[in-house]
mmCIF file of C-alpha atoms and ligand atoms in Angstrom:
data_model
loop_
_atom_site.group_PDB
_atom_site.id
_atom_site.type_symbol
_atom_site.label_atom_id
_atom_site.label_comp_id
_atom_site.label_asym_id
_atom_site.label_seq_id
_atom_site.Cartn_x
_atom_site.Cartn_y
_atom_site.Cartn_z
ATOM 1 C CA MET T 1 0.000 0.000 0.000
ATOM 2 C CA GLN T 2 1.290 3.457 -0.965
ATOM 3 C CA PRO T 3 0.507 6.559 1.073
ATOM 4 C CA ILE T 4 -2.103 8.758 -0.588
ATOM 5 C CA ASN T 5 -0.634 11.417 -2.820
ATOM 6 C CA PRO T 6 -3.318 13.267 -4.765
ATOM 7 C CA SER T 7 -2.025 15.795 -7.286
ATOM 8 C CA PRO T 8 -3.279 19.296 -6.599
ATOM 9 C CA ARG T 9 -6.373 20.573 -8.436
ATOM 10 C CA ILE T 10 -7.689 24.037 -9.042
ATOM 11 C CA LEU T 11 -11.213 23.691 -7.708
ATOM 12 C CA LEU T 12 -13.660 25.814 -9.692
ATOM 13 C CA GLY T 13 -16.749 23.717 -9.113
ATOM 14 C CA PRO T 14 -19.656 24.162 -6.674
ATOM 15 C CA GLY T 15 -17.449 23.166 -3.703
ATOM 16 C CA PRO T 16 -15.162 22.167 -2.207
ATOM 17 C CA SER T 17 -13.066 25.171 -3.185
ATOM 18 C CA SER T 18 -9.282 25.233 -3.054
ATOM 19 C CA VAL T 19 -7.905 25.439 0.478
ATOM 20 C CA PRO T 20 -5.176 27.991 1.299
ATOM 21 C CA PRO T 21 -1.852 26.382 2.329
ATOM 22 C CA SER T 22 -1.936 28.004 5.768
ATOM 23 C CA VAL T 23 -5.310 26.326 6.447
ATOM 24 C CA LEU T 24 -3.858 22.940 5.546
ATOM 25 C CA ARG T 25 -0.859 23.655 7.768
ATOM 26 C CA ALA T 26 -3.079 24.675 10.683
ATOM 27 C CA MET T 27 -4.822 21.309 10.450
ATOM 28 C CA ALA T 28 -1.513 19.540 11.039
ATOM 29 C CA ALA T 29 -1.103 21.226 14.473
ATOM 30 C CA PRO T 30 -0.811 18.893 17.503
ATOM 31 C CA MET T 31 -3.919 17.231 18.860
ATOM 32 C CA VAL T 32 -5.216 18.486 22.202
ATOM 33 C CA GLY T 33 -8.093 17.361 24.401
ATOM 34 C CA TYR T 34 -11.627 18.623 23.858
ATOM 35 C CA LEU T 35 -11.438 20.634 27.113
ATOM 36 C CA ASP T 36 -7.859 21.841 26.764
ATOM 37 C CA PRO T 37 -7.692 25.531 27.759
ATOM 38 C CA GLN T 38 -5.831 26.255 24.500
ATOM 39 C CA LEU T 39 -8.693 24.794 22.492
ATOM 40 C CA MET T 40 -11.213 26.787 24.559
ATOM 41 C CA ARG T 41 -9.469 29.957 23.427
ATOM 42 C CA PHE T 42 -9.584 28.861 19.755
ATOM 43 C CA LEU T 43 -13.273 28.044 20.125
ATOM 44 C CA SER T 44 -14.158 31.479 21.408
ATOM 45 C CA GLU T 45 -12.086 33.086 18.650
ATOM 46 C CA ILE T 46 -13.887 30.969 16.051
ATOM 47 C CA GLN T 47 -17.203 32.141 17.462
ATOM 48 C CA ALA T 48 -16.149 35.796 17.426
ATOM 49 C CA MET T 49 -14.877 35.530 13.841
ATOM 50 C CA LEU T 50 -17.990 33.670 12.698
ATOM 51 C CA ARG T 51 -20.165 36.437 14.162
ATOM 52 C CA GLN T 52 -18.267 38.902 11.990
ATOM 53 C CA VAL T 53 -18.692 36.815 8.856
ATOM 54 C CA PHE T 54 -22.413 36.275 9.538
ATOM 55 C CA GLN T 55 -22.663 39.971 10.546
ATOM 56 C CA THR T 56 -24.509 39.109 13.716
ATOM 57 C CA GLU T 57 -24.330 39.481 17.451
ATOM 58 C CA ASN T 58 -26.190 36.215 18.057
ATOM 59 C CA GLU T 59 -24.691 34.459 21.051
ATOM 60 C CA TRP T 60 -25.465 31.082 19.504
ATOM 61 C CA THR T 61 -23.000 31.189 16.621
ATOM 62 C CA PHE T 62 -20.774 28.128 16.201
ATOM 63 C CA PRO T 63 -19.835 25.427 13.691
ATOM 64 C CA LEU T 64 -21.707 22.128 13.813
ATOM 65 C CA SER T 65 -19.724 18.919 13.349
ATOM 66 C CA GLY T 66 -20.856 17.839 9.905
ATOM 67 C CA THR T 67 -21.098 19.194 6.382
ATOM 68 C CA GLY T 68 -23.569 21.805 5.143
ATOM 69 C CA THR T 69 -26.262 19.144 5.181
ATOM 70 C CA ALA T 70 -25.879 18.873 8.970
ATOM 71 C CA GLY T 71 -26.643 22.596 9.027
ATOM 72 C CA MET T 72 -29.802 22.013 6.974
ATOM 73 C CA GLU T 73 -30.945 19.217 9.247
ATOM 74 C CA ALA T 74 -30.165 21.123 12.472
ATOM 75 C CA ALA T 75 -31.881 24.288 11.231
ATOM 76 C CA LEU T 76 -35.073 22.328 10.643
ATOM 77 C CA VAL T 77 -35.161 19.553 13.226
ATOM 78 C CA ASN T 78 -34.644 21.869 16.195
ATOM 79 C CA PHE T 79 -37.609 24.062 15.295
ATOM 80 C CA ILE T 80 -40.077 21.529 13.935
ATOM 81 C CA GLU T 81 -42.451 19.461 16.025
ATOM 82 C CA PRO T 82 -44.659 16.827 14.401
ATOM 83 C CA GLY T 83 -47.481 18.446 12.462
ATOM 84 C CA ASP T 84 -45.984 21.948 12.397
ATOM 85 C CA ASP T 85 -46.731 23.884 9.229
ATOM 86 C CA VAL T 86 -43.619 24.738 7.241
ATOM 87 C CA LEU T 87 -43.326 26.701 4.004
ATOM 88 C CA VAL T 88 -40.300 26.114 1.775
ATOM 89 C CA LEU T 89 -39.363 28.236 -1.237
ATOM 90 C CA VAL T 90 -38.205 25.844 -3.954
ATOM 91 C CA ASN T 91 -36.433 26.988 -7.123
ATOM 92 C CA GLY T 92 -33.752 24.331 -7.327
ATOM 93 C CA TYR T 93 -32.315 21.180 -5.816
ATOM 94 C CA PHE T 94 -31.391 22.509 -2.364
ATOM 95 C CA GLY T 95 -34.793 24.093 -1.756
ATOM 96 C CA ALA T 96 -36.356 20.739 -2.615
ATOM 97 C CA ARG T 97 -33.968 19.050 -0.196
ATOM 98 C CA LEU T 98 -35.028 21.428 2.601
ATOM 99 C CA ALA T 99 -38.648 20.429 1.950
ATOM 100 C CA GLU T 100 -37.712 16.735 2.022
ATOM 101 C CA ILE T 101 -35.821 17.057 5.315
ATOM 102 C CA ALA T 102 -38.673 19.007 6.943
ATOM 103 C CA ALA T 103 -41.150 16.338 5.803
ATOM 104 C CA ARG T 104 -38.986 13.554 7.253
ATOM 105 C CA HIS T 105 -39.176 15.333 10.586
ATOM 106 C CA ARG T 106 -42.933 15.114 10.236
ATOM 107 C CA ALA T 107 -43.670 18.730 9.459
ATOM 108 C CA GLN T 108 -46.704 19.566 7.365
ATOM 109 C CA VAL T 109 -44.711 20.923 4.414
ATOM 110 C CA GLU T 110 -45.948 23.192 1.684
ATOM 111 C CA THR T 111 -43.786 24.610 -1.056
ATOM 112 C CA LEU T 112 -43.903 27.764 -3.089
ATOM 113 C CA GLU T 113 -42.257 26.743 -6.343
ATOM 114 C CA HIS T 114 -40.614 28.424 -9.275
ATOM 115 C CA PRO T 115 -38.898 26.841 -12.220
ATOM 116 C CA TRP T 116 -35.184 26.267 -11.580
ATOM 117 C CA GLY T 117 -33.285 29.524 -12.115
ATOM 118 C CA GLN T 118 -36.021 31.976 -11.106
ATOM 119 C CA VAL T 119 -36.156 33.875 -7.822
ATOM 120 C CA PHE T 120 -38.978 34.844 -5.447
ATOM 121 C CA THR T 121 -40.514 38.269 -4.810
ATOM 122 C CA PRO T 122 -41.431 39.362 -1.278
ATOM 123 C CA GLN T 123 -44.970 40.037 -2.559
ATOM 124 C CA GLU T 124 -45.632 36.449 -3.615
ATOM 125 C CA VAL T 125 -44.204 35.147 -0.335
ATOM 126 C CA GLU T 126 -46.428 37.566 1.575
ATOM 127 C CA THR T 127 -49.458 36.331 -0.386
ATOM 128 C CA ALA T 128 -48.649 32.724 0.517
ATOM 129 C CA LEU T 129 -48.249 33.695 4.178
ATOM 130 C CA GLU T 130 -51.600 35.487 4.180
ATOM 131 C CA ARG T 131 -53.403 32.338 3.074
ATOM 132 C CA LYS T 132 -52.164 30.292 6.000
ATOM 133 C CA SER T 133 -49.932 30.631 9.039
ATOM 134 C CA TYR T 134 -46.658 28.731 9.263
ATOM 135 C CA LYS T 135 -44.282 28.003 12.095
ATOM 136 C CA LEU T 136 -41.309 28.383 9.800
ATOM 137 C CA LEU T 137 -40.304 29.608 6.359
ATOM 138 C CA ALA T 138 -37.154 28.150 4.762
ATOM 139 C CA LEU T 139 -35.278 29.397 1.731
ATOM 140 C CA VAL T 140 -31.925 29.153 -0.019
ATOM 141 C CA HIS T 141 -29.812 32.265 -0.535
ATOM 142 C CA MET T 142 -27.584 30.868 -3.295
ATOM 143 C CA GLU T 143 -29.076 27.893 -5.150
ATOM 144 C CA THR T 144 -26.034 25.878 -6.158
ATOM 145 C CA SER T 145 -27.997 23.804 -8.648
ATOM 146 C CA THR T 146 -28.671 26.906 -10.768
ATOM 147 C CA GLY T 147 -26.406 29.809 -9.730
ATOM 148 C CA THR T 148 -29.227 32.147 -8.636
ATOM 149 C CA LEU T 149 -28.800 34.523 -5.738
ATOM 150 C CA GLN T 150 -32.111 35.287 -4.010
ATOM 151 C CA PRO T 151 -32.467 39.070 -3.629
ATOM 152 C CA GLN T 152 -34.572 40.884 -0.995
ATOM 153 C CA VAL T 153 -34.070 38.328 1.764
ATOM 154 C CA ALA T 154 -34.707 41.055 4.381
ATOM 155 C CA GLU T 155 -38.103 41.861 2.842
ATOM 156 C CA ILE T 156 -39.055 38.178 2.737
ATOM 157 C CA ALA T 157 -37.966 37.752 6.369
ATOM 158 C CA SER T 158 -39.960 40.747 7.472
ATOM 159 C CA ALA T 159 -43.076 39.364 5.735
ATOM 160 C CA ALA T 160 -42.514 36.051 7.526
ATOM 161 C CA HIS T 161 -42.216 37.756 10.905
ATOM 162 C CA ARG T 162 -45.379 39.802 10.325
ATOM 163 C CA HIS T 163 -47.116 36.442 9.935
ATOM 164 C CA GLY T 164 -45.435 34.813 12.934
ATOM 165 C CA ALA T 165 -43.011 32.493 11.079
ATOM 166 C CA LEU T 166 -39.352 31.908 11.867
ATOM 167 C CA VAL T 167 -36.974 32.213 8.922
ATOM 168 C CA VAL T 168 -34.359 29.592 8.005
ATOM 169 C CA LEU T 169 -31.781 30.718 5.438
ATOM 170 C CA ASP T 170 -29.292 28.445 3.648
ATOM 171 C CA THR T 171 -26.067 30.355 2.986
ATOM 172 C CA VAL T 172 -23.867 27.332 2.317
ATOM 173 C CA ALA T 173 -22.642 28.666 -1.020
ATOM 174 C CA SER T 174 -22.814 32.402 -0.316
ATOM 175 C CA LEU T 175 -21.354 33.068 3.151
ATOM 176 C CA GLY T 176 -17.912 34.618 2.800
ATOM 177 C CA GLY T 177 -18.327 35.315 -0.929
ATOM 178 C CA THR T 178 -21.232 37.736 -1.129
ATOM 179 C CA PRO T 179 -22.957 39.757 1.608
ATOM 180 C CA VAL T 180 -24.952 37.832 4.209
ATOM 181 C CA ALA T 181 -26.155 40.251 6.905
ATOM 182 C CA VAL T 182 -27.917 38.126 9.494
ATOM 183 C CA ASP T 183 -28.879 40.902 11.921
ATOM 184 C CA ALA T 184 -29.690 43.545 9.305
ATOM 185 C CA TRP T 185 -31.840 41.057 7.378
ATOM 186 C CA ASP T 186 -33.330 39.756 10.637
ATOM 187 C CA VAL T 187 -33.161 36.088 9.641
ATOM 188 C CA ASP T 188 -33.461 33.620 12.505
ATOM 189 C CA ILE T 189 -31.564 30.455 11.711
ATOM 190 C CA VAL T 190 -28.747 30.732 9.201
ATOM 191 C CA TYR T 191 -26.253 27.992 8.374
ATOM 192 C CA SER T 192 -23.388 27.488 5.987
ATOM 193 C CA GLY T 193 -20.642 25.019 5.094
ATOM 194 C CA SER T 194 -16.901 25.228 5.625
ATOM 195 C CA GLN T 195 -15.802 24.143 2.125
ATOM 196 C CA LYS T 196 -17.395 26.693 -0.163
ATOM 197 C CA CYS T 197 -16.682 30.426 0.139
ATOM 198 C CA LEU T 198 -14.965 30.030 3.514
ATOM 199 C CA SER T 199 -12.324 27.795 1.851
ATOM 200 C CA ALA T 200 -11.759 25.406 4.737
ATOM 201 C CA PRO T 201 -12.041 21.653 4.119
ATOM 202 C CA PRO T 202 -15.525 20.099 4.162
ATOM 203 C CA GLY T 203 -16.795 18.877 7.512
ATOM 204 C CA LEU T 204 -18.107 21.857 9.475
ATOM 205 C CA ALA T 205 -21.410 23.710 9.237
ATOM 206 C CA PRO T 206 -21.368 27.160 10.846
ATOM 207 C CA ILE T 207 -24.787 28.115 12.199
ATOM 208 C CA THR T 208 -26.230 31.164 13.946
ATOM 209 C CA VAL T 209 -29.513 31.372 15.858
ATOM 210 C CA SER T 210 -31.493 34.507 16.790
ATOM 211 C CA GLU T 211 -33.003 35.284 20.191
ATOM 212 C CA ARG T 212 -36.450 34.892 18.629
ATOM 213 C CA ALA T 213 -35.578 31.366 17.493
ATOM 214 C CA ARG T 214 -34.128 30.505 20.897
ATOM 215 C CA ARG T 215 -37.376 31.552 22.547
ATOM 216 C CA ALA T 216 -39.247 29.280 20.125
ATOM 217 C CA LEU T 217 -36.978 26.409 21.201
ATOM 218 C CA GLU T 218 -37.799 27.023 24.838
ATOM 219 C CA SER T 219 -41.488 26.494 24.161
ATOM 220 C CA ARG T 220 -41.055 23.104 22.444
ATOM 221 C CA GLN T 221 -43.423 20.440 23.800
ATOM 222 C CA THR T 222 -41.248 17.508 22.696
ATOM 223 C CA PRO T 223 -37.467 17.000 22.727
ATOM 224 C CA VAL T 224 -35.544 17.552 19.487
ATOM 225 C CA ASP T 225 -35.720 14.401 17.301
ATOM 226 C CA VAL T 226 -31.985 14.160 16.663
ATOM 227 C CA TRP T 227 -29.766 14.079 19.733
ATOM 228 C CA TYR T 228 -26.528 14.745 17.804
ATOM 229 C CA LEU T 229 -27.826 18.033 16.345
ATOM 230 C CA ASP T 230 -29.674 19.253 19.453
ATOM 231 C CA LEU T 231 -28.716 22.953 19.445
ATOM 232 C CA PRO T 232 -29.209 23.698 23.174
ATOM 233 C CA LEU T 233 -26.941 20.771 24.067
ATOM 234 C CA ILE T 234 -24.294 21.814 21.526
ATOM 235 C CA ALA T 235 -24.512 25.425 22.755
ATOM 236 C CA ARG T 236 -23.543 24.232 26.249
ATOM 237 C CA TYR T 237 -20.213 22.993 24.895
ATOM 238 C CA TRP T 238 -19.583 26.240 22.992
ATOM 239 C CA GLY T 239 -20.762 28.411 25.911
ATOM 240 C CA GLU T 240 -19.270 29.031 29.364
ATOM 241 C CA ALA T 241 -20.177 25.573 30.665
ATOM 242 C CA HIS T 242 -18.054 23.739 28.038
ATOM 243 C CA ALA T 243 -20.159 20.699 28.814
ATOM 244 C CA TYR T 244 -19.265 17.580 26.847
ATOM 245 C CA HIS T 245 -21.755 16.703 24.121
ATOM 246 C CA HIS T 246 -19.602 15.050 21.446
ATOM 247 C CA THR T 247 -15.885 15.239 20.646
ATOM 248 C CA PRO T 248 -15.571 18.053 18.126
ATOM 249 C CA PRO T 249 -13.401 17.456 15.035
ATOM 250 C CA ILE T 250 -10.483 19.372 16.511
ATOM 251 C CA SER T 251 -8.202 19.417 13.430
ATOM 252 C CA SER T 252 -11.074 20.698 11.304
ATOM 253 C CA LEU T 253 -11.652 23.459 13.853
ATOM 254 C CA TYR T 254 -7.987 24.448 13.537
ATOM 255 C CA GLY T 255 -8.526 24.735 9.793
ATOM 256 C CA LEU T 256 -11.691 26.790 10.167
ATOM 257 C CA HIS T 257 -9.949 29.086 12.630
ATOM 258 C CA GLU T 258 -7.244 29.809 10.077
ATOM 259 C CA SER T 259 -9.701 30.291 7.210
ATOM 260 C CA LEU T 260 -11.711 32.761 9.308
ATOM 261 C CA ARG T 261 -8.524 34.530 10.323
ATOM 262 C CA LEU T 262 -7.658 34.971 6.644
ATOM 263 C CA ILE T 263 -11.135 36.387 5.997
ATOM 264 C CA ALA T 264 -10.747 38.877 8.859
ATOM 265 C CA GLU T 265 -7.339 39.858 7.524
ATOM 266 C CA GLU T 266 -8.685 40.464 4.016
ATOM 267 C CA GLY T 267 -11.783 42.290 5.292
ATOM 268 C CA LEU T 268 -15.335 41.357 4.305
ATOM 269 C CA GLU T 269 -15.885 44.271 1.937
ATOM 270 C CA ALA T 270 -12.616 43.635 0.094
ATOM 271 C CA ARG T 271 -13.477 39.959 -0.104
ATOM 272 C CA PHE T 272 -16.903 40.632 -1.611
ATOM 273 C CA ALA T 273 -15.353 43.085 -4.081
ATOM 274 C CA ARG T 274 -12.801 40.445 -5.106
ATOM 275 C CA HIS T 275 -15.529 37.856 -5.694
ATOM 276 C CA ARG T 276 -17.548 40.322 -7.733
ATOM 277 C CA ALA T 277 -14.623 41.539 -9.845
ATOM 278 C CA ASN T 278 -13.476 37.987 -10.666
ATOM 279 C CA ALA T 279 -17.022 36.867 -11.484
ATOM 280 C CA GLU T 280 -17.492 39.826 -13.817
ATOM 281 C CA ARG T 281 -14.192 39.065 -15.500
ATOM 282 C CA LEU T 282 -15.347 35.478 -15.997
ATOM 283 C CA TRP T 283 -18.730 36.581 -17.378
ATOM 284 C CA GLU T 284 -17.102 38.935 -19.862
ATOM 285 C CA GLY T 285 -14.633 36.258 -20.912
ATOM 286 C CA LEU T 286 -17.354 33.660 -21.417
ATOM 287 C CA GLU T 287 -19.430 36.150 -23.393
ATOM 288 C CA ALA T 288 -16.406 36.819 -25.570
ATOM 289 C CA LEU T 289 -16.295 33.075 -26.224
ATOM 290 C CA GLY T 290 -19.884 33.362 -27.425
ATOM 291 C CA MET T 291 -21.580 31.875 -24.385
ATOM 292 C CA ASP T 292 -24.929 32.835 -22.861
ATOM 293 C CA PHE T 293 -25.975 32.390 -19.258
ATOM 294 C CA PHE T 294 -28.722 30.409 -17.593
ATOM 295 C CA VAL T 295 -29.373 33.140 -15.005
ATOM 296 C CA PRO T 296 -30.048 36.801 -15.921
ATOM 297 C CA ARG T 297 -27.401 39.178 -14.651
ATOM 298 C CA GLU T 298 -29.554 40.744 -11.895
ATOM 299 C CA CYS T 299 -29.877 37.497 -9.953
ATOM 300 C CA ARG T 300 -26.563 35.863 -10.814
ATOM 301 C CA SER T 301 -24.321 34.908 -7.930
ATOM 302 C CA PRO T 302 -20.686 36.029 -7.980
ATOM 303 C CA THR T 303 -19.835 32.745 -6.255
ATOM 304 C CA LEU T 304 -21.168 30.362 -8.923
ATOM 305 C CA SER T 305 -21.670 31.075 -12.624
ATOM 306 C CA THR T 306 -23.771 28.919 -14.899
ATOM 307 C CA PRO T 307 -23.064 29.445 -18.601
ATOM 308 C CA LEU T 308 -25.156 27.468 -21.078
ATOM 309 C CA VAL T 309 -23.247 24.738 -22.871
ATOM 310 C CA PRO T 310 -22.959 25.829 -26.518
ATOM 311 C CA ALA T 311 -24.931 23.748 -29.007
ATOM 312 C CA GLY T 312 -23.036 20.727 -30.262
ATOM 313 C CA VAL T 313 -20.477 20.709 -27.456
ATOM 314 C CA ASP T 314 -19.989 17.532 -25.431
ATOM 315 C CA GLU T 315 -19.871 19.177 -22.018
ATOM 316 C CA SER T 316 -18.541 16.172 -20.127
ATOM 317 C CA ALA T 317 -15.675 15.770 -22.623
ATOM 318 C CA VAL T 318 -14.732 19.407 -22.010
ATOM 319 C CA ARG T 319 -14.749 18.882 -18.249
ATOM 320 C CA ARG T 320 -12.652 15.763 -18.591
ATOM 321 C CA ARG T 321 -10.038 17.601 -20.650
ATOM 322 C CA LEU T 322 -9.980 20.526 -18.208
ATOM 323 C CA LEU T 323 -9.240 18.094 -15.408
ATOM 324 C CA GLU T 324 -6.702 15.961 -17.273
ATOM 325 C CA GLU T 325 -4.827 18.697 -19.089
ATOM 326 C CA TYR T 326 -5.169 21.655 -16.718
ATOM 327 C CA SER T 327 -5.985 20.052 -13.351
ATOM 328 C CA LEU T 328 -9.027 22.366 -13.368
ATOM 329 C CA GLU T 329 -12.309 21.161 -11.936
ATOM 330 C CA ILE T 330 -15.653 22.633 -12.953
ATOM 331 C CA ALA T 331 -19.031 20.902 -12.711
ATOM 332 C CA GLY T 332 -21.894 20.131 -15.044
ATOM 333 C CA GLY T 333 -25.571 20.651 -14.382
ATOM 334 C CA PHE T 334 -27.832 18.001 -12.900
ATOM 335 C CA GLY T 335 -31.539 17.184 -12.770
ATOM 336 C CA PRO T 336 -33.366 19.269 -15.388
ATOM 337 C CA LEU T 337 -30.101 21.049 -16.208
ATOM 338 C CA ALA T 338 -27.997 17.954 -16.904
ATOM 339 C CA GLY T 339 -25.945 18.549 -20.059
ATOM 340 C CA LYS T 340 -27.308 22.099 -20.382
ATOM 341 C CA ILE T 341 -25.082 24.218 -18.128
ATOM 342 C CA TRP T 342 -21.665 24.276 -16.590
ATOM 343 C CA ARG T 343 -21.327 25.269 -12.956
ATOM 344 C CA ILE T 344 -18.220 27.336 -12.378
ATOM 345 C CA GLY T 345 -17.485 28.257 -8.785
ATOM 346 C CA LEU T 346 -15.290 31.192 -7.857
ATOM 347 C CA MET T 347 -15.472 30.650 -4.137
ATOM 348 C CA GLY T 348 -13.116 31.872 -1.447
ATOM 349 C CA TYR T 349 -9.479 31.093 -2.210
ATOM 350 C CA SER T 350 -10.472 29.820 -5.681
ATOM 351 C CA SER T 351 -11.734 33.276 -6.671
ATOM 352 C CA SER T 352 -8.643 34.761 -8.275
ATOM 353 C CA ARG T 353 -7.937 36.603 -11.495
ATOM 354 C CA ALA T 354 -5.281 34.020 -12.364
ATOM 355 C CA ASN T 355 -7.806 31.173 -12.065
ATOM 356 C CA VAL T 356 -10.340 33.033 -14.219
ATOM 357 C CA ASP T 357 -7.760 33.669 -16.932
ATOM 358 C CA LEU T 358 -6.484 30.106 -16.840
ATOM 359 C CA LEU T 359 -10.001 28.717 -17.130
ATOM 360 C CA LEU T 360 -10.850 31.023 -20.036
ATOM 361 C CA THR T 361 -7.676 30.034 -21.867
ATOM 362 C CA ALA T 362 -8.304 26.366 -21.185
ATOM 363 C CA LEU T 363 -11.940 26.594 -22.298
ATOM 364 C CA LYS T 364 -10.911 28.298 -25.507
ATOM 365 C CA GLN T 365 -8.626 25.397 -26.315
ATOM 366 C CA THR T 366 -10.765 22.511 -25.112
ATOM 367 C CA GLY T 367 -14.096 24.038 -26.166
ATOM 368 C CA ASP T 368 -13.276 23.596 -29.847
ATOM 369 C CA GLY T 369 -12.069 20.072 -29.215
ATOM 370 C CA GLY T 370 -15.389 19.152 -27.600
ATOM 371 C CA ARG T 371 -17.408 20.314 -30.570
HETATM 372 C C1 PLP Z 1 -23.270 22.373 -0.845
HETATM 373 C C2 PLP Z 1 -24.611 22.852 -0.402
HETATM 374 C C3 PLP Z 1 -25.321 22.227 0.631
HETATM 375 C C4 PLP Z 1 -24.892 20.940 1.257
HETATM 376 O O1 PLP Z 1 -23.649 20.993 1.827
HETATM 377 P P1 PLP Z 1 -22.751 19.663 2.015
HETATM 378 O O2 PLP Z 1 -21.517 20.233 2.611
HETATM 379 O O3 PLP Z 1 -22.567 19.081 0.659
HETATM 380 O O4 PLP Z 1 -23.460 18.754 2.935
HETATM 381 C C5 PLP Z 1 -26.516 22.787 1.042
HETATM 382 N N1 PLP Z 1 -26.999 23.896 0.462
HETATM 383 C C6 PLP Z 1 -26.362 24.513 -0.556
HETATM 384 C C7 PLP Z 1 -26.965 25.730 -1.160
HETATM 385 C C8 PLP Z 1 -25.148 24.007 -1.015
HETATM 386 O O5 PLP Z 1 -24.517 24.620 -2.023
#
């Protein structure tokens, strides 16, 4: 048996994104115990830095042990009791997954649906909320299946609150790449994933919970269905008590600490500007290659672009050549978009002018070959 030795890739897909060397180095730091005073300091620094990235003062702000999907499950299971009415906005794969998870936890789920690639208006959400009252409204900020960025989240959240619903927001593929302002938008339960725009390895799901949502938890009649993702229990480890709940993935926390430190060093505004500038450079370059886009410019995400595959091009052959000849990874579409779009992520450390230019050059050369 040989030790593993993967050759490096430039990750321009929907996640994971490339991980900065200092994050990888941080993960090789010595192991300590889960109550080691040194670790306790790192934990509180992670929380403080996460609050800055989420733009919140929520006390309950910490990473869950698990990927973005653990964030989805925790955001729903903690706030749903059997029979609760839940409304999910569905315009792509991840919205549909939220609805599926809520249903498995025995919520009474209804969806407001749009074709993949379209976004919701606060007015239509308000109309749905007027027809019936819901315990919770869930939506996706950046739909990774399509590349849409949902605008007017604050207006949708305020409509939900007027009608007594908590708001769950998925920011797995937006946090750290485009503004997510938890307190200003007044969204209650917001989660993300470590491996997309935060550029840490996969395995952690940062989450933040508002006071309003915590009050709702206190009035639960039944215990949370899933012991591992029980937020009040997890909060006791991250809070003053440091009470054991489960052993956190300590090396992954080292990595997240470093990735958040890099974000703080760059500054959020500069980071968003970098993501936007590189996305615009990519869009212009793709247009110059004659490509159109699945999502209109006004609701395109700077973190994931979805050009349409030109007619006659074998999109999987192009992706294969990008990987083999340039060590570049991009993704194809799936579900109704299989074969129709490419999904090009410019997330976190992967969002650089050099990567954009390399991809454009590579596409120019392989694109013709795929035709
Ligand atoms: C990637 C992603 C998830 C799921 O995260 P995993 O880390 O794959 O579990 C959820 N929502 C969105 C919008 C995503 O892009």
